[in-house]
């Protein structure tokens, strides 16, 4: 008798989200790595816990303690080292936070943070010390943020960020979009998310048909740092989004030991483009406390970019940027 064909993506994204790996020893065991092979730290977990979806772990190379996906999530002793200039709130974001869950820093666009949680915890995250507890708006505060946007007709784009905005349910998202679509000067909604990469099942029929219901233009910016993160499921999720007319971009962070190499970045751009995703930004690390060991200095970054430009067509070269407090935009490095 034939075995039934296992249904791909059978479990829901919510199941994946409630079954994250949070124990570093379990993670290493799954990969066949001995704890002595890497400078694991349990101490840093208290401040910023481990969270990684099993589907993402499946894309890590077994037995490789230097796997570029593993290093993005594994809590290490290196995080305890102090590096000069690396502080808790490097972007001084709290001064651009006029309403809970809303950042208005740049002209024409406002960033909303519908949630503080993420499907994955990236050890380099610049928001690891952000006071999320004070930025988890309730419904009344949401309505205040919406009033703020309504009152400023220069705002034509909403950026949903976080945390990861796709942690919220489609129902909550629908509530938000219903309100946003009623604001006449809004044209675009941009979603910055790691979901299509870390839990690709999040991109399902329900989500796609929800977005396709609105006049608003949707843009999704993926956060991918290495080609190895992109497998067939990720490619399928991107295709679903493209099929409903959503524009896809990617931003990466330049990370020492993970993607600080021209060929690694070439492979990433090529892989992204094969999925219909345009490389957008390559960020220098924000100098957040605990992430100094990932830092790539500007001089090295420029050398990598020079090689990248020589190896790729112009449209596959991301713009190298960093964020400077007080500037009206991200600062490009030429
Ligand atoms: C990065 C960022 C944006 C978007 O900048 P773009 O250059 O349009 O991608 C908007 N608001 C905040 C607070 C940001 O950090
Ligand atoms: S906000 Fe983004 S970079 Fe930070 S932990 Fe969440 S997914 Fe990772």
Coordinates of C-alpha atoms and ligand atoms in Angstrom, one line a residue:
X1 CA 0.0 0.0 0.0
X2 CA 1.2 3.5 -0.8
X3 CA 2.1 5.7 2.1
X4 CA 0.0 8.9 2.2
X5 CA 1.9 11.9 1.0
X6 CA 2.7 14.1 3.9
X7 CA 1.0 17.4 3.5
X8 CA 3.6 20.2 3.3
X9 CA 3.0 23.1 5.7
X10 CA 0.3 21.2 7.4
X11 CA 0.8 22.8 10.8
X12 CA -0.3 26.4 11.2
X13 CA 2.0 29.3 11.8
X14 CA 0.5 29.7 15.3
X15 CA 1.6 26.1 16.1
X16 CA 5.1 26.9 15.0
X17 CA 5.0 30.0 17.1
X18 CA 4.0 28.2 20.2
X19 CA 6.7 25.5 19.6
X20 CA 9.8 27.7 19.4
X21 CA 13.1 26.4 20.7
X22 CA 14.0 28.4 23.8
X23 CA 16.6 26.1 25.4
X24 CA 20.1 26.6 23.9
X25 CA 21.1 23.0 25.0
X26 CA 18.2 21.6 23.0
X27 CA 19.2 23.7 20.0
X28 CA 22.8 22.4 20.2
X29 CA 21.7 18.9 20.7
X30 CA 19.4 19.0 17.6
X31 CA 22.4 20.2 15.6
X32 CA 24.8 17.6 17.0
X33 CA 27.1 20.3 18.6
X34 CA 28.7 19.9 22.0
X35 CA 28.3 22.9 24.3
X36 CA 32.1 22.9 24.7
X37 CA 32.5 23.7 21.0
X38 CA 31.1 27.2 21.4
X39 CA 31.1 30.0 24.1
X40 CA 27.5 29.5 25.0
X41 CA 26.2 31.8 27.8
X42 CA 23.1 31.1 29.9
X43 CA 23.6 34.4 31.7
X44 CA 22.7 36.6 28.7
X45 CA 19.4 34.7 28.3
X46 CA 17.9 36.5 31.3
X47 CA 18.1 39.8 29.5
X48 CA 17.2 38.5 26.0
X49 CA 15.9 34.9 25.8
X50 CA 16.6 32.5 23.0
X51 CA 13.7 32.1 20.5
X52 CA 14.0 30.3 17.3
X53 CA 11.4 28.4 15.1
X54 CA 12.1 24.8 14.3
X55 CA 11.7 25.5 10.6
X56 CA 14.6 28.0 10.8
X57 CA 16.8 25.5 12.7
X58 CA 16.1 22.9 9.9
X59 CA 18.1 25.2 7.6
X60 CA 21.2 25.2 9.9
X61 CA 24.1 22.9 9.0
X62 CA 24.4 20.1 11.5
X63 CA 27.7 19.9 13.5
X64 CA 28.8 23.4 12.5
X65 CA 29.3 25.7 15.5
X66 CA 30.0 28.6 13.1
X67 CA 26.8 28.1 11.0
X68 CA 25.7 31.6 9.9
X69 CA 22.1 31.0 11.0
X70 CA 23.0 29.5 14.4
X71 CA 25.3 32.5 15.2
X72 CA 22.3 34.9 14.6
X73 CA 20.4 33.3 17.5
X74 CA 22.8 31.6 19.9
X75 CA 23.4 33.4 23.2
X76 CA 27.2 33.8 23.6
X77 CA 29.6 34.9 26.2
X78 CA 30.8 37.5 23.8
X79 CA 27.6 39.5 24.5
X80 CA 28.9 40.2 28.0
X81 CA 32.0 42.0 26.7
X82 CA 31.7 45.8 26.7
X83 CA 32.7 47.7 23.5
X84 CA 33.1 51.4 23.6
X85 CA 30.1 53.3 22.1
X86 CA 27.8 50.3 22.4
X87 CA 24.8 51.5 24.6
X88 CA 21.3 50.5 25.4
X89 CA 19.4 52.9 23.1
X90 CA 21.9 53.9 20.3
X91 CA 19.2 55.4 18.1
X92 CA 17.8 57.6 20.9
X93 CA 14.4 56.3 19.7
X94 CA 12.6 57.2 22.9
X95 CA 12.7 60.9 21.9
X96 CA 10.8 60.2 18.7
X97 CA 8.0 58.3 20.5
X98 CA 5.1 60.7 20.7
X99 CA 2.5 58.0 21.3
X100 CA 2.9 54.5 22.7
X101 CA 3.8 52.2 19.8
X102 CA 4.5 55.1 17.3
X103 CA 7.8 56.5 16.1
X104 CA 7.8 59.6 13.9
X105 CA 11.4 60.2 12.9
X106 CA 11.4 60.7 9.1
X107 CA 9.3 62.9 6.9
X108 CA 6.2 61.4 5.3
X109 CA 6.4 58.1 7.1
X110 CA 5.5 56.9 10.6
X111 CA 6.5 53.6 12.2
X112 CA 3.9 51.7 14.2
X113 CA 4.8 48.9 16.5
X114 CA 1.8 46.7 16.9
X115 CA 3.6 44.2 19.1
X116 CA 6.8 43.7 21.1
X117 CA 7.2 40.1 20.3
X118 CA 9.0 38.3 17.5
X119 CA 9.1 34.8 16.1
X120 CA 12.9 34.8 16.4
X121 CA 15.4 36.6 18.6
X122 CA 18.3 38.0 16.7
X123 CA 21.3 38.6 19.0
X124 CA 22.3 41.7 17.1
X125 CA 18.8 43.3 17.5
X126 CA 18.9 47.1 18.0
X127 CA 15.6 46.9 19.9
X128 CA 16.8 44.4 22.5
X129 CA 16.7 47.1 25.2
X130 CA 13.7 49.1 23.9
X131 CA 11.1 49.8 26.7
X132 CA 8.5 47.6 25.0
X133 CA 6.4 47.3 28.1
X134 CA 5.6 51.0 27.8
X135 CA 5.0 50.5 24.1
X136 CA 2.3 47.9 24.0
X137 CA -0.6 50.1 23.1
X138 CA -4.2 49.2 24.2
X139 CA -7.1 49.9 21.9
X140 CA -7.6 53.5 23.3
X141 CA -3.9 54.3 22.6
X142 CA -4.2 52.8 19.2
X143 CA -7.0 55.2 18.4
X144 CA -4.8 58.0 19.6
X145 CA -2.0 57.0 17.2
X146 CA -4.5 56.8 14.4
X147 CA -5.7 60.3 15.3
X148 CA -2.1 61.5 15.2
X149 CA -1.7 60.1 11.7
X150 CA -5.1 61.5 10.6
X151 CA -4.1 64.9 11.8
X152 CA -0.8 65.1 9.8
X153 CA -1.5 65.0 6.1
X154 CA 2.2 64.9 5.3
X155 CA 2.2 61.2 6.3
X156 CA 1.6 59.0 3.3
X157 CA 3.2 55.8 4.4
X158 CA 2.8 53.6 7.5
X159 CA 5.6 51.3 8.4
X160 CA 4.6 48.4 10.5
X161 CA 7.6 47.2 12.5
X162 CA 8.2 45.9 15.9
X163 CA 8.8 43.5 17.3
X164 CA 7.6 41.6 14.3
X165 CA 4.2 43.0 13.2
X166 CA 3.1 39.7 11.7
X167 CA 3.0 38.2 15.2
X168 CA -0.5 39.8 15.4
X169 CA -3.4 37.8 14.2
X170 CA -5.0 38.5 10.8
X171 CA -8.1 39.6 12.7
X172 CA -6.1 42.3 14.6
X173 CA -4.3 43.2 11.4
X174 CA -7.7 43.6 9.7
X175 CA -8.9 45.9 12.5
X176 CA -5.8 48.1 12.0
X177 CA -6.0 48.1 8.2
X178 CA -9.7 49.1 8.3
X179 CA -8.7 52.2 10.3
X180 CA -5.7 53.0 8.1
X181 CA -7.6 52.7 4.9
X182 CA -10.0 55.3 6.1
X183 CA -7.2 57.9 6.4
X184 CA -7.3 59.7 3.0
X185 CA -3.7 60.8 2.8
X186 CA -2.3 57.3 3.3
X187 CA -1.0 55.6 0.2
X188 CA 1.2 52.8 1.4
X189 CA 1.6 50.3 4.1
X190 CA 5.1 48.8 4.5
X191 CA 5.6 45.8 6.6
X192 CA 9.0 45.0 8.0
X193 CA 9.1 41.3 9.0
X194 CA 11.2 38.2 9.4
X195 CA 8.1 35.9 9.2
X196 CA 8.2 35.0 5.5
X197 CA 11.8 33.8 6.2
X198 CA 11.6 32.3 9.7
X199 CA 8.0 30.9 9.6
X200 CA 7.0 31.0 6.0
X201 CA 3.6 29.4 6.7
X202 CA 2.5 32.8 8.1
X203 CA 2.0 33.8 4.5
X204 CA -1.1 31.9 3.8
X205 CA -4.2 32.3 1.7
X206 CA -6.0 34.2 4.4
X207 CA -3.3 36.7 4.9
X208 CA -2.8 37.3 1.1
X209 CA -6.5 37.8 0.5
X210 CA -6.7 40.2 3.4
X211 CA -4.1 42.4 1.9
X212 CA -5.5 42.2 -1.6
X213 CA -8.8 43.6 -0.3
X214 CA -7.5 47.2 0.2
X215 CA -6.7 50.0 -2.2
X216 CA -3.6 50.7 -0.2
X217 CA -0.3 49.7 -1.8
X218 CA 1.5 47.1 0.3
X219 CA 5.3 46.6 0.5
X220 CA 6.9 43.9 2.5
X221 CA 10.5 44.3 3.6
X222 CA 12.1 40.9 4.6
X223 CA 15.0 40.8 6.9
X224 CA 17.4 38.1 5.6
X225 CA 21.1 38.1 6.2
X226 CA 22.3 35.0 4.5
X227 CA 21.3 32.9 1.4
X228 CA 21.1 29.8 3.5
X229 CA 18.0 31.3 5.2
X230 CA 16.0 31.0 1.9
X231 CA 14.7 27.6 1.2
X232 CA 11.8 26.3 -1.0
X233 CA 9.1 27.2 1.5
X234 CA 10.4 30.8 1.7
X235 CA 10.4 31.0 -2.0
X236 CA 6.8 29.7 -2.1
X237 CA 5.8 32.4 0.4
X238 CA 7.4 35.1 -1.7
X239 CA 5.6 33.9 -4.7
X240 CA 2.2 34.0 -3.0
X241 CA 2.9 37.6 -2.0
X242 CA 4.1 38.6 -5.5
X243 CA 1.0 36.9 -6.9
X244 CA -1.2 39.4 -5.1
X245 CA 0.8 42.4 -6.3
X246 CA 2.9 43.0 -3.2
X247 CA 6.3 44.5 -3.7
X248 CA 9.1 42.7 -1.9
X249 CA 12.4 44.1 -0.7
X250 CA 15.1 42.9 1.7
X251 CA 17.2 44.5 4.3
X252 CA 20.2 42.9 5.9
X253 CA 22.6 43.8 8.7
X254 CA 26.3 43.5 8.0
X255 CA 27.5 41.0 10.6
X256 CA 31.0 39.9 11.4
X257 CA 31.4 36.1 11.0
X258 CA 28.0 35.8 9.3
X259 CA 27.9 37.8 6.1
X260 CA 30.9 40.1 6.1
X261 CA 32.1 38.7 2.8
X262 CA 31.4 39.8 -0.8
X263 CA 30.7 36.3 -2.1
X264 CA 28.2 35.6 0.7
X265 CA 26.4 38.8 -0.1
X266 CA 26.4 38.0 -3.8
X267 CA 24.8 34.7 -3.1
X268 CA 22.2 36.4 -0.9
X269 CA 21.3 39.0 -3.6
X270 CA 21.1 36.3 -6.3
X271 CA 18.9 34.1 -4.1
X272 CA 16.6 37.0 -3.2
X273 CA 16.2 38.0 -6.8
X274 CA 15.3 34.5 -7.7
X275 CA 12.4 34.8 -5.2
X276 CA 11.3 38.2 -6.7
X277 CA 12.9 40.2 -3.8
X278 CA 14.9 43.3 -4.5
X279 CA 17.9 44.0 -2.1
X280 CA 17.2 47.3 -0.4
X281 CA 19.5 48.2 2.5
X282 CA 22.6 46.7 4.0
X283 CA 22.8 48.2 7.5
X284 CA 25.9 48.7 9.5
X285 CA 25.2 47.4 13.0
X286 CA 23.5 49.8 15.4
X287 CA 25.7 50.1 18.3
X288 CA 23.6 48.3 20.8
X289 CA 25.0 46.9 24.0
X290 CA 25.7 43.2 23.7
X291 CA 26.3 43.1 20.0
X292 CA 29.8 44.6 19.7
X293 CA 31.3 41.3 18.5
X294 CA 29.2 41.5 15.3
X295 CA 30.5 44.9 14.3
X296 CA 32.1 45.5 11.0
X297 CA 33.9 48.8 10.8
X298 CA 33.2 51.3 8.0
X299 CA 36.5 50.8 6.2
X300 CA 36.0 47.0 5.9
X301 CA 32.4 47.6 4.9
X302 CA 33.5 49.8 2.1
X303 CA 36.0 47.2 0.8
X304 CA 33.2 44.6 0.8
X305 CA 30.9 47.0 -1.1
X306 CA 33.5 47.7 -3.7
X307 CA 33.8 44.0 -4.4
X308 CA 30.1 43.6 -4.4
X309 CA 29.6 46.3 -7.0
X310 CA 32.2 44.6 -9.2
X311 CA 30.4 41.2 -9.0
X312 CA 26.7 42.2 -9.3
X313 CA 24.4 44.1 -11.6
X314 CA 23.6 47.5 -10.0
X315 CA 20.0 46.5 -9.3
X316 CA 21.2 43.7 -7.0
X317 CA 23.5 45.9 -4.9
X318 CA 21.9 47.0 -1.6
X319 CA 22.6 50.5 -0.3
X320 CA 25.0 50.4 2.6
X321 CA 23.5 52.7 5.3
X322 CA 23.7 53.4 9.0
X323 CA 21.6 55.3 11.3
X324 CA 22.8 58.6 12.8
X325 CA 20.8 60.2 15.5
X326 CA 19.4 63.5 14.3
X327 CA 19.7 62.9 10.6
X328 CA 16.5 63.2 8.5
X329 CA 17.1 59.8 6.9
X330 CA 19.3 56.8 7.1
X331 CA 22.8 57.8 6.1
X332 CA 24.2 56.1 2.9
X333 CA 27.9 55.2 2.8
X334 CA 29.3 55.8 -0.7
Ligands
LIG1 C1 14.3 53.1 9.0 C2 13.2 53.8 9.5 C3 12.2 54.3 8.6 C4 12.2 54.0 7.1 O1 13.3 54.6 6.4 P1 13.4 54.3 4.9 O2 14.6 55.0 4.5 O3 12.1 54.9 4.3 O4 13.4 52.8 4.7 C5 11.2 55.0 9.2 N1 11.1 55.3 10.5 C6 12.0 54.9 11.3 C7 11.9 55.2 12.8 C8 13.1 54.1 10.9 O5 14.0 53.7 11.8
LIG2 S1 12.9 43.1 16.0 FE1 13.7 42.1 14.1 S2 15.9 42.0 14.5 FE2 14.9 42.3 16.5 S3 14.7 40.3 17.3 FE3 12.8 40.9 16.3 S4 13.0 39.9 14.3 FE4 15.0 40.0 15.2

